[in-house]
Amino acid sequence: EAGVTQSPTHLIKTRGQQATLRCSPISGHTSVYWYQQALGLGLQFLLWYDEGEERNRGNFPPRFSGRQFPNYSSELNVNALELEDSALYLCASSLRGRENNEQFFGPGTRLTVL
Amino acid sequence: GQSLEQPSEVTAVEGAIVQINCTYQTSGFYGLSWYQQHDGGAPTFLSYNALDGLEETGRFSSFLSRSDSYGYLLLQELQMKDSASYFCAVRSGYSTLTFGKGTMLLVSP
């Protein structure tokens, strides 16, 4: 069974540009989560999508947005990039309703903002 | 809001036992999870505690005390491959997890 996949692996942008990151969940998983992992800050929750709807978002500005497609894949968009947006962006998927909420993570997209 | 505290770094030698503590403050609590992340890799799920007590999975065990808002991950018979970052995470509703900043475990020969 294929795991969570993310693309691209690396992304280099300049300040003010827009970045689009993509995620494909494990087959059968309807929930997709996005996290930002900046150096020394652990994983910070960005967004949760389930069944095509945004269900929850973390404490991030509106220039962080995304969507989930009918096939449950997801896209994270970051507008007006700032230097501090440089981080590893992790996507995770899970089966909704699982009591332990085990999340399966992809390898991440390393975003560098110059 | 939610906050979690865990040590930033722990060192141990091969074959030893190490305990990584996690204290949390949260409004609403469903359970405490632990994840392992090797350098540059994807975090992987280790354990979940919803009720007080000890859960054992092979060399790893996880403990929860809801009254103390405290949990720990216990790693036995340490191996070099256990060198990684370990994150505790609280599930406080809406199916989302709040992660701690992680504990880097360094296992030496």
PDB file of C-alpha atoms in Angstrom:
ATOM      1  CA  GLU A   1       0.000   0.000   0.000  1.00  0.00           C
ATOM      2  CA  ALA A   2       1.407   3.371  -1.005  1.00  0.00           C
ATOM      3  CA  GLY A   3       2.040   5.852   1.755  1.00  0.00           C
ATOM      4  CA  VAL A   4       1.359   9.570   1.841  1.00  0.00           C
ATOM      5  CA  THR A   5       3.126  11.341  -0.995  1.00  0.00           C
ATOM      6  CA  GLN A   6       4.055  14.987  -1.273  1.00  0.00           C
ATOM      7  CA  SER A   7       5.383  17.128  -4.081  1.00  0.00           C
ATOM      8  CA  PRO A   8       7.667  18.802  -4.727  1.00  0.00           C
ATOM      9  CA  THR A   9      10.409  17.567  -2.431  1.00  0.00           C
ATOM     10  CA  HIS A  10      12.097  20.946  -2.420  1.00  0.00           C
ATOM     11  CA  LEU A  11      10.800  24.353  -3.390  1.00  0.00           C
ATOM     12  CA  ILE A  12      12.756  27.584  -3.567  1.00  0.00           C
ATOM     13  CA  LYS A  13      10.892  30.868  -3.814  1.00  0.00           C
ATOM     14  CA  THR A  14      11.597  34.510  -3.246  1.00  0.00           C
ATOM     15  CA  ARG A  15       9.854  36.783  -0.792  1.00  0.00           C
ATOM     16  CA  GLY A  16       6.433  37.898  -1.991  1.00  0.00           C
ATOM     17  CA  GLN A  17       5.896  34.942  -4.312  1.00  0.00           C
ATOM     18  CA  GLN A  18       3.304  32.216  -3.930  1.00  0.00           C
ATOM     19  CA  ALA A  19       3.997  28.562  -3.209  1.00  0.00           C
ATOM     20  CA  THR A  20       1.775  25.550  -3.913  1.00  0.00           C
ATOM     21  CA  LEU A  21       2.420  22.259  -2.176  1.00  0.00           C
ATOM     22  CA  ARG A  22       0.612  19.030  -2.945  1.00  0.00           C
ATOM     23  CA  CYS A  23      -0.297  15.944  -0.958  1.00  0.00           C
ATOM     24  CA  SER A  24      -1.856  12.599  -1.792  1.00  0.00           C
ATOM     25  CA  PRO A  25      -3.211  10.659   1.194  1.00  0.00           C
ATOM     26  CA  ILE A  26      -3.188   6.935   1.730  1.00  0.00           C
ATOM     27  CA  SER A  27      -5.943   5.265  -0.242  1.00  0.00           C
ATOM     28  CA  GLY A  28      -9.128   5.224   1.816  1.00  0.00           C
ATOM     29  CA  HIS A  29      -8.115   8.053   4.104  1.00  0.00           C
ATOM     30  CA  THR A  30     -10.456  11.026   3.952  1.00  0.00           C
ATOM     31  CA  SER A  31      -8.709  13.358   6.387  1.00  0.00           C
ATOM     32  CA  VAL A  32      -5.644  15.383   5.428  1.00  0.00           C
ATOM     33  CA  TYR A  33      -3.641  17.536   7.810  1.00  0.00           C
ATOM     34  CA  TRP A  34      -0.960  20.098   7.090  1.00  0.00           C
ATOM     35  CA  TYR A  35       1.823  20.983   9.515  1.00  0.00           C
ATOM     36  CA  GLN A  36       4.698  23.425   9.460  1.00  0.00           C
ATOM     37  CA  GLN A  37       7.957  22.277  11.017  1.00  0.00           C
ATOM     38  CA  ALA A  38      10.370  25.138  11.416  1.00  0.00           C
ATOM     39  CA  LEU A  39      13.726  24.590  13.053  1.00  0.00           C
ATOM     40  CA  GLY A  40      13.361  24.118  16.789  1.00  0.00           C
ATOM     41  CA  LEU A  41       9.606  24.671  16.835  1.00  0.00           C
ATOM     42  CA  GLY A  42       8.243  21.167  16.499  1.00  0.00           C
ATOM     43  CA  LEU A  43       5.212  20.503  14.354  1.00  0.00           C
ATOM     44  CA  GLN A  44       2.704  23.326  14.220  1.00  0.00           C
ATOM     45  CA  PHE A  45      -0.780  22.499  13.000  1.00  0.00           C
ATOM     46  CA  LEU A  46      -1.875  24.447   9.933  1.00  0.00           C
ATOM     47  CA  LEU A  47      -5.036  22.971   8.448  1.00  0.00           C
ATOM     48  CA  TRP A  48      -7.326  19.941   8.576  1.00  0.00           C
ATOM     49  CA  TYR A  49      -9.467  18.873   5.629  1.00  0.00           C
ATOM     50  CA  ASP A  50     -12.011  16.110   5.620  1.00  0.00           C
ATOM     51  CA  GLU A  51     -14.466  15.127   2.912  1.00  0.00           C
ATOM     52  CA  GLY A  52     -13.535  18.208   0.924  1.00  0.00           C
ATOM     53  CA  GLU A  53     -14.195  20.677   3.711  1.00  0.00           C
ATOM     54  CA  GLU A  54     -11.845  22.695   5.891  1.00  0.00           C
ATOM     55  CA  ARG A  55     -12.604  21.431   9.409  1.00  0.00           C
ATOM     56  CA  ASN A  56     -10.082  23.330  11.486  1.00  0.00           C
ATOM     57  CA  ARG A  57      -7.137  25.637  11.109  1.00  0.00           C
ATOM     58  CA  GLY A  58      -4.251  26.535  13.356  1.00  0.00           C
ATOM     59  CA  ASN A  59      -2.969  29.919  14.402  1.00  0.00           C
ATOM     60  CA  PHE A  60      -1.652  31.003  11.015  1.00  0.00           C
ATOM     61  CA  PRO A  61      -2.508  34.058   8.900  1.00  0.00           C
ATOM     62  CA  PRO A  62      -5.041  33.801   6.058  1.00  0.00           C
ATOM     63  CA  ARG A  63      -2.288  33.791   3.431  1.00  0.00           C
ATOM     64  CA  PHE A  64      -1.961  30.107   4.348  1.00  0.00           C
ATOM     65  CA  SER A  65      -4.845  28.373   2.639  1.00  0.00           C
ATOM     66  CA  GLY A  66      -5.641  25.167   0.882  1.00  0.00           C
ATOM     67  CA  ARG A  67      -8.231  22.832  -0.427  1.00  0.00           C
ATOM     68  CA  GLN A  68      -9.091  19.186  -0.696  1.00  0.00           C
ATOM     69  CA  PHE A  69     -10.131  17.645  -3.967  1.00  0.00           C
ATOM     70  CA  PRO A  70     -12.822  14.992  -4.572  1.00  0.00           C
ATOM     71  CA  ASN A  71     -10.129  12.284  -4.646  1.00  0.00           C
ATOM     72  CA  TYR A  72      -9.045  13.498  -1.161  1.00  0.00           C
ATOM     73  CA  SER A  73      -5.708  14.848  -2.336  1.00  0.00           C
ATOM     74  CA  SER A  74      -4.913  18.280  -1.022  1.00  0.00           C
ATOM     75  CA  GLU A  75      -3.090  21.438  -1.886  1.00  0.00           C
ATOM     76  CA  LEU A  76      -1.534  24.005   0.444  1.00  0.00           C
ATOM     77  CA  ASN A  77      -1.069  27.517  -0.869  1.00  0.00           C
ATOM     78  CA  VAL A  78       1.092  30.099   0.784  1.00  0.00           C
ATOM     79  CA  ASN A  79       0.725  33.621  -0.590  1.00  0.00           C
ATOM     80  CA  ALA A  80       2.989  36.629  -0.140  1.00  0.00           C
ATOM     81  CA  LEU A  81       5.854  34.470   1.078  1.00  0.00           C
ATOM     82  CA  GLU A  82       7.957  35.742   3.939  1.00  0.00           C
ATOM     83  CA  LEU A  83      11.428  34.645   4.971  1.00  0.00           C
ATOM     84  CA  GLU A  84      10.060  33.011   8.117  1.00  0.00           C
ATOM     85  CA  ASP A  85       7.876  30.714   6.009  1.00  0.00           C
ATOM     86  CA  SER A  86      11.001  28.700   5.278  1.00  0.00           C
ATOM     87  CA  ALA A  87      10.300  25.317   6.841  1.00  0.00           C
ATOM     88  CA  LEU A  88       9.466  21.683   6.227  1.00  0.00           C
ATOM     89  CA  TYR A  89       5.780  21.321   5.391  1.00  0.00           C
ATOM     90  CA  LEU A  90       4.380  17.967   6.354  1.00  0.00           C
ATOM     91  CA  CYS A  91       1.151  16.432   5.209  1.00  0.00           C
ATOM     92  CA  ALA A  92      -0.540  13.621   7.101  1.00  0.00           C
ATOM     93  CA  SER A  93      -3.633  11.542   6.501  1.00  0.00           C
ATOM     94  CA  SER A  94      -5.861   9.480   8.733  1.00  0.00           C
ATOM     95  CA  LEU A  95      -9.034   7.461   8.779  1.00  0.00           C
ATOM     96  CA  ARG A  96     -11.707   9.665  10.279  1.00  0.00           C
ATOM     97  CA  GLY A  97     -13.258   8.202  13.366  1.00  0.00           C
ATOM     98  CA  ARG A  98     -10.242   6.194  14.490  1.00  0.00           C
ATOM     99  CA  GLU A  99     -10.107   6.694  18.235  1.00  0.00           C
ATOM    100  CA  ASN A 100      -6.349   7.012  18.408  1.00  0.00           C
ATOM    101  CA  ASN A 101      -6.305   9.443  15.468  1.00  0.00           C
ATOM    102  CA  GLU A 102      -3.123   7.831  14.159  1.00  0.00           C
ATOM    103  CA  GLN A 103      -1.780  10.089  11.485  1.00  0.00           C
ATOM    104  CA  PHE A 104       0.434   8.884   8.659  1.00  0.00           C
ATOM    105  CA  PHE A 105       2.927  11.450   7.489  1.00  0.00           C
ATOM    106  CA  GLY A 106       4.461  12.095   4.122  1.00  0.00           C
ATOM    107  CA  PRO A 107       8.142  12.935   3.628  1.00  0.00           C
ATOM    108  CA  GLY A 108       7.457  16.661   3.477  1.00  0.00           C
ATOM    109  CA  THR A 109       8.215  19.562   1.185  1.00  0.00           C
ATOM    110  CA  ARG A 110      11.188  21.693   2.127  1.00  0.00           C
ATOM    111  CA  LEU A 111      10.275  25.300   1.325  1.00  0.00           C
ATOM    112  CA  THR A 112      13.064  27.847   1.216  1.00  0.00           C
ATOM    113  CA  VAL A 113      12.192  31.528   0.883  1.00  0.00           C
ATOM    114  CA  LEU A 114      15.016  33.780  -0.225  1.00  0.00           C
TER     115      LEU A 114
ATOM    116  CA  GLY B   1      -5.098  26.915  24.148  1.00  0.00           C
ATOM    117  CA  GLN B   2      -2.810  23.952  24.420  1.00  0.00           C
ATOM    118  CA  SER B   3       0.812  23.696  25.483  1.00  0.00           C
ATOM    119  CA  LEU B   4       3.140  20.758  25.937  1.00  0.00           C
ATOM    120  CA  GLU B   5       6.498  20.593  27.663  1.00  0.00           C
ATOM    121  CA  GLN B   6       9.131  17.965  27.017  1.00  0.00           C
ATOM    122  CA  PRO B   7      12.912  17.999  27.426  1.00  0.00           C
ATOM    123  CA  SER B   8      14.809  19.243  24.402  1.00  0.00           C
ATOM    124  CA  GLU B   9      17.474  16.564  24.520  1.00  0.00           C
ATOM    125  CA  VAL B  10      18.195  13.260  26.240  1.00  0.00           C
ATOM    126  CA  THR B  11      21.336  11.161  25.916  1.00  0.00           C
ATOM    127  CA  ALA B  12      21.807   7.484  26.741  1.00  0.00           C
ATOM    128  CA  VAL B  13      23.969   4.507  25.844  1.00  0.00           C
ATOM    129  CA  GLU B  14      23.077   1.397  23.925  1.00  0.00           C
ATOM    130  CA  GLY B  15      21.206  -1.164  25.992  1.00  0.00           C
ATOM    131  CA  ALA B  16      20.031   1.385  28.549  1.00  0.00           C
ATOM    132  CA  ILE B  17      16.510   2.521  29.427  1.00  0.00           C
ATOM    133  CA  VAL B  18      15.402   6.082  28.884  1.00  0.00           C
ATOM    134  CA  GLN B  19      12.236   7.933  29.835  1.00  0.00           C
ATOM    135  CA  ILE B  20      10.984  11.007  27.972  1.00  0.00           C
ATOM    136  CA  ASN B  21       8.486  13.050  29.944  1.00  0.00           C
ATOM    137  CA  CYS B  22       5.679  15.200  28.652  1.00  0.00           C
ATOM    138  CA  THR B  23       3.440  17.549  30.597  1.00  0.00           C
ATOM    139  CA  TYR B  24       0.526  19.257  28.975  1.00  0.00           C
ATOM    140  CA  GLN B  25      -2.067  21.941  29.472  1.00  0.00           C
ATOM    141  CA  THR B  26      -5.133  21.709  27.320  1.00  0.00           C
ATOM    142  CA  SER B  27      -8.776  22.618  27.233  1.00  0.00           C
ATOM    143  CA  GLY B  28     -10.400  19.308  26.477  1.00  0.00           C
ATOM    144  CA  PHE B  29      -8.424  16.092  26.338  1.00  0.00           C
ATOM    145  CA  TYR B  30      -8.970  12.935  24.360  1.00  0.00           C
ATOM    146  CA  GLY B  31      -5.567  11.322  24.480  1.00  0.00           C
ATOM    147  CA  LEU B  32      -1.781  11.574  24.325  1.00  0.00           C
ATOM    148  CA  SER B  33       0.176  10.294  21.354  1.00  0.00           C
ATOM    149  CA  TRP B  34       3.871   9.769  20.712  1.00  0.00           C
ATOM    150  CA  TYR B  35       5.630  10.067  17.369  1.00  0.00           C
ATOM    151  CA  GLN B  36       9.178   9.339  16.295  1.00  0.00           C
ATOM    152  CA  GLN B  37      11.009  11.323  13.649  1.00  0.00           C
ATOM    153  CA  HIS B  38      14.434  10.465  12.305  1.00  0.00           C
ATOM    154  CA  ASP B  39      16.483  13.354  11.005  1.00  0.00           C
ATOM    155  CA  GLY B  40      14.888  14.646   7.818  1.00  0.00           C
ATOM    156  CA  GLY B  41      12.252  11.939   7.796  1.00  0.00           C
ATOM    157  CA  ALA B  42       8.529  11.655   8.248  1.00  0.00           C
ATOM    158  CA  PRO B  43       7.150  11.351  11.784  1.00  0.00           C
ATOM    159  CA  THR B  44       5.816   7.889  12.551  1.00  0.00           C
ATOM    160  CA  PHE B  45       3.190   6.933  15.127  1.00  0.00           C
ATOM    161  CA  LEU B  46       4.405   5.067  18.189  1.00  0.00           C
ATOM    162  CA  SER B  47       1.603   4.952  20.728  1.00  0.00           C
ATOM    163  CA  TYR B  48      -1.617   6.445  22.046  1.00  0.00           C
ATOM    164  CA  ASN B  49      -2.984   6.635  25.576  1.00  0.00           C
ATOM    165  CA  ALA B  50      -6.534   7.705  26.233  1.00  0.00           C
ATOM    166  CA  LEU B  51      -6.816   6.217  29.714  1.00  0.00           C
ATOM    167  CA  ASP B  52      -4.500   6.259  32.711  1.00  0.00           C
ATOM    168  CA  GLY B  53      -1.889   3.583  32.832  1.00  0.00           C
ATOM    169  CA  LEU B  54       0.865   1.930  30.886  1.00  0.00           C
ATOM    170  CA  GLU B  55       0.653   0.721  27.296  1.00  0.00           C
ATOM    171  CA  GLU B  56       3.421  -1.572  26.102  1.00  0.00           C
ATOM    172  CA  THR B  57       4.453  -2.186  22.526  1.00  0.00           C
ATOM    173  CA  GLY B  58       7.651  -4.175  22.274  1.00  0.00           C
ATOM    174  CA  ARG B  59      10.596  -2.181  23.574  1.00  0.00           C
ATOM    175  CA  PHE B  60       8.487   0.967  23.849  1.00  0.00           C
ATOM    176  CA  SER B  61       5.952   1.756  26.553  1.00  0.00           C
ATOM    177  CA  SER B  62       3.848   4.849  27.108  1.00  0.00           C
ATOM    178  CA  PHE B  63       2.235   6.031  30.307  1.00  0.00           C
ATOM    179  CA  LEU B  64      -0.503   8.529  31.038  1.00  0.00           C
ATOM    180  CA  SER B  65      -1.787  10.176  34.187  1.00  0.00           C
ATOM    181  CA  ARG B  66      -4.752  12.372  33.316  1.00  0.00           C
ATOM    182  CA  SER B  67      -5.021  13.791  36.818  1.00  0.00           C
ATOM    183  CA  ASP B  68      -1.424  15.015  36.623  1.00  0.00           C
ATOM    184  CA  SER B  69      -1.615  16.042  32.942  1.00  0.00           C
ATOM    185  CA  TYR B  70       1.521  14.012  32.470  1.00  0.00           C
ATOM    186  CA  GLY B  71       2.784  11.207  30.362  1.00  0.00           C
ATOM    187  CA  TYR B  72       6.019   9.559  29.384  1.00  0.00           C
ATOM    188  CA  LEU B  73       7.549   7.368  26.741  1.00  0.00           C
ATOM    189  CA  LEU B  74       9.827   4.614  27.985  1.00  0.00           C
ATOM    190  CA  LEU B  75      12.361   3.095  25.640  1.00  0.00           C
ATOM    191  CA  GLN B  76      14.104  -0.087  26.742  1.00  0.00           C
ATOM    192  CA  GLU B  77      17.141  -1.924  25.391  1.00  0.00           C
ATOM    193  CA  LEU B  78      18.166   1.152  23.483  1.00  0.00           C
ATOM    194  CA  GLN B  79      19.638   0.687  20.034  1.00  0.00           C
ATOM    195  CA  MET B  80      21.586   3.122  17.879  1.00  0.00           C
ATOM    196  CA  LYS B  81      18.638   3.288  15.486  1.00  0.00           C
ATOM    197  CA  ASP B  82      16.533   4.778  18.303  1.00  0.00           C
ATOM    198  CA  SER B  83      18.458   8.038  17.918  1.00  0.00           C
ATOM    199  CA  ALA B  84      15.714  10.356  16.714  1.00  0.00           C
ATOM    200  CA  SER B  85      13.356  13.086  17.839  1.00  0.00           C
ATOM    201  CA  TYR B  86      10.333  12.069  19.860  1.00  0.00           C
ATOM    202  CA  PHE B  87       7.198  14.183  19.998  1.00  0.00           C
ATOM    203  CA  CYS B  88       4.284  13.977  22.366  1.00  0.00           C
ATOM    204  CA  ALA B  89       0.994  15.231  21.000  1.00  0.00           C
ATOM    205  CA  VAL B  90      -2.346  15.951  22.598  1.00  0.00           C
ATOM    206  CA  ARG B  91      -5.622  15.238  20.901  1.00  0.00           C
ATOM    207  CA  SER B  92      -7.988  17.840  22.271  1.00  0.00           C
ATOM    208  CA  GLY B  93     -10.895  17.492  19.895  1.00  0.00           C
ATOM    209  CA  TYR B  94     -11.718  18.169  16.267  1.00  0.00           C
ATOM    210  CA  SER B  95      -9.368  15.299  15.376  1.00  0.00           C
ATOM    211  CA  THR B  96      -6.377  17.605  15.437  1.00  0.00           C
ATOM    212  CA  LEU B  97      -3.168  17.123  17.317  1.00  0.00           C
ATOM    213  CA  THR B  98      -1.059  19.671  19.135  1.00  0.00           C
ATOM    214  CA  PHE B  99       2.578  18.621  19.206  1.00  0.00           C
ATOM    215  CA  GLY B 100       5.322  19.386  21.674  1.00  0.00           C
ATOM    216  CA  LYS B 101       8.600  20.772  20.411  1.00  0.00           C
ATOM    217  CA  GLY B 102      10.216  17.357  20.514  1.00  0.00           C
ATOM    218  CA  THR B 103      12.963  15.609  22.424  1.00  0.00           C
ATOM    219  CA  MET B 104      16.128  14.675  20.580  1.00  0.00           C
ATOM    220  CA  LEU B 105      17.391  11.308  21.814  1.00  0.00           C
ATOM    221  CA  LEU B 106      21.057  10.599  21.224  1.00  0.00           C
ATOM    222  CA  VAL B 107      22.123   6.983  21.746  1.00  0.00           C
ATOM    223  CA  SER B 108      25.851   6.371  21.969  1.00  0.00           C
ATOM    224  CA  PRO B 109      27.739   3.048  21.773  1.00  0.00           C
TER     225      PRO B 109
END
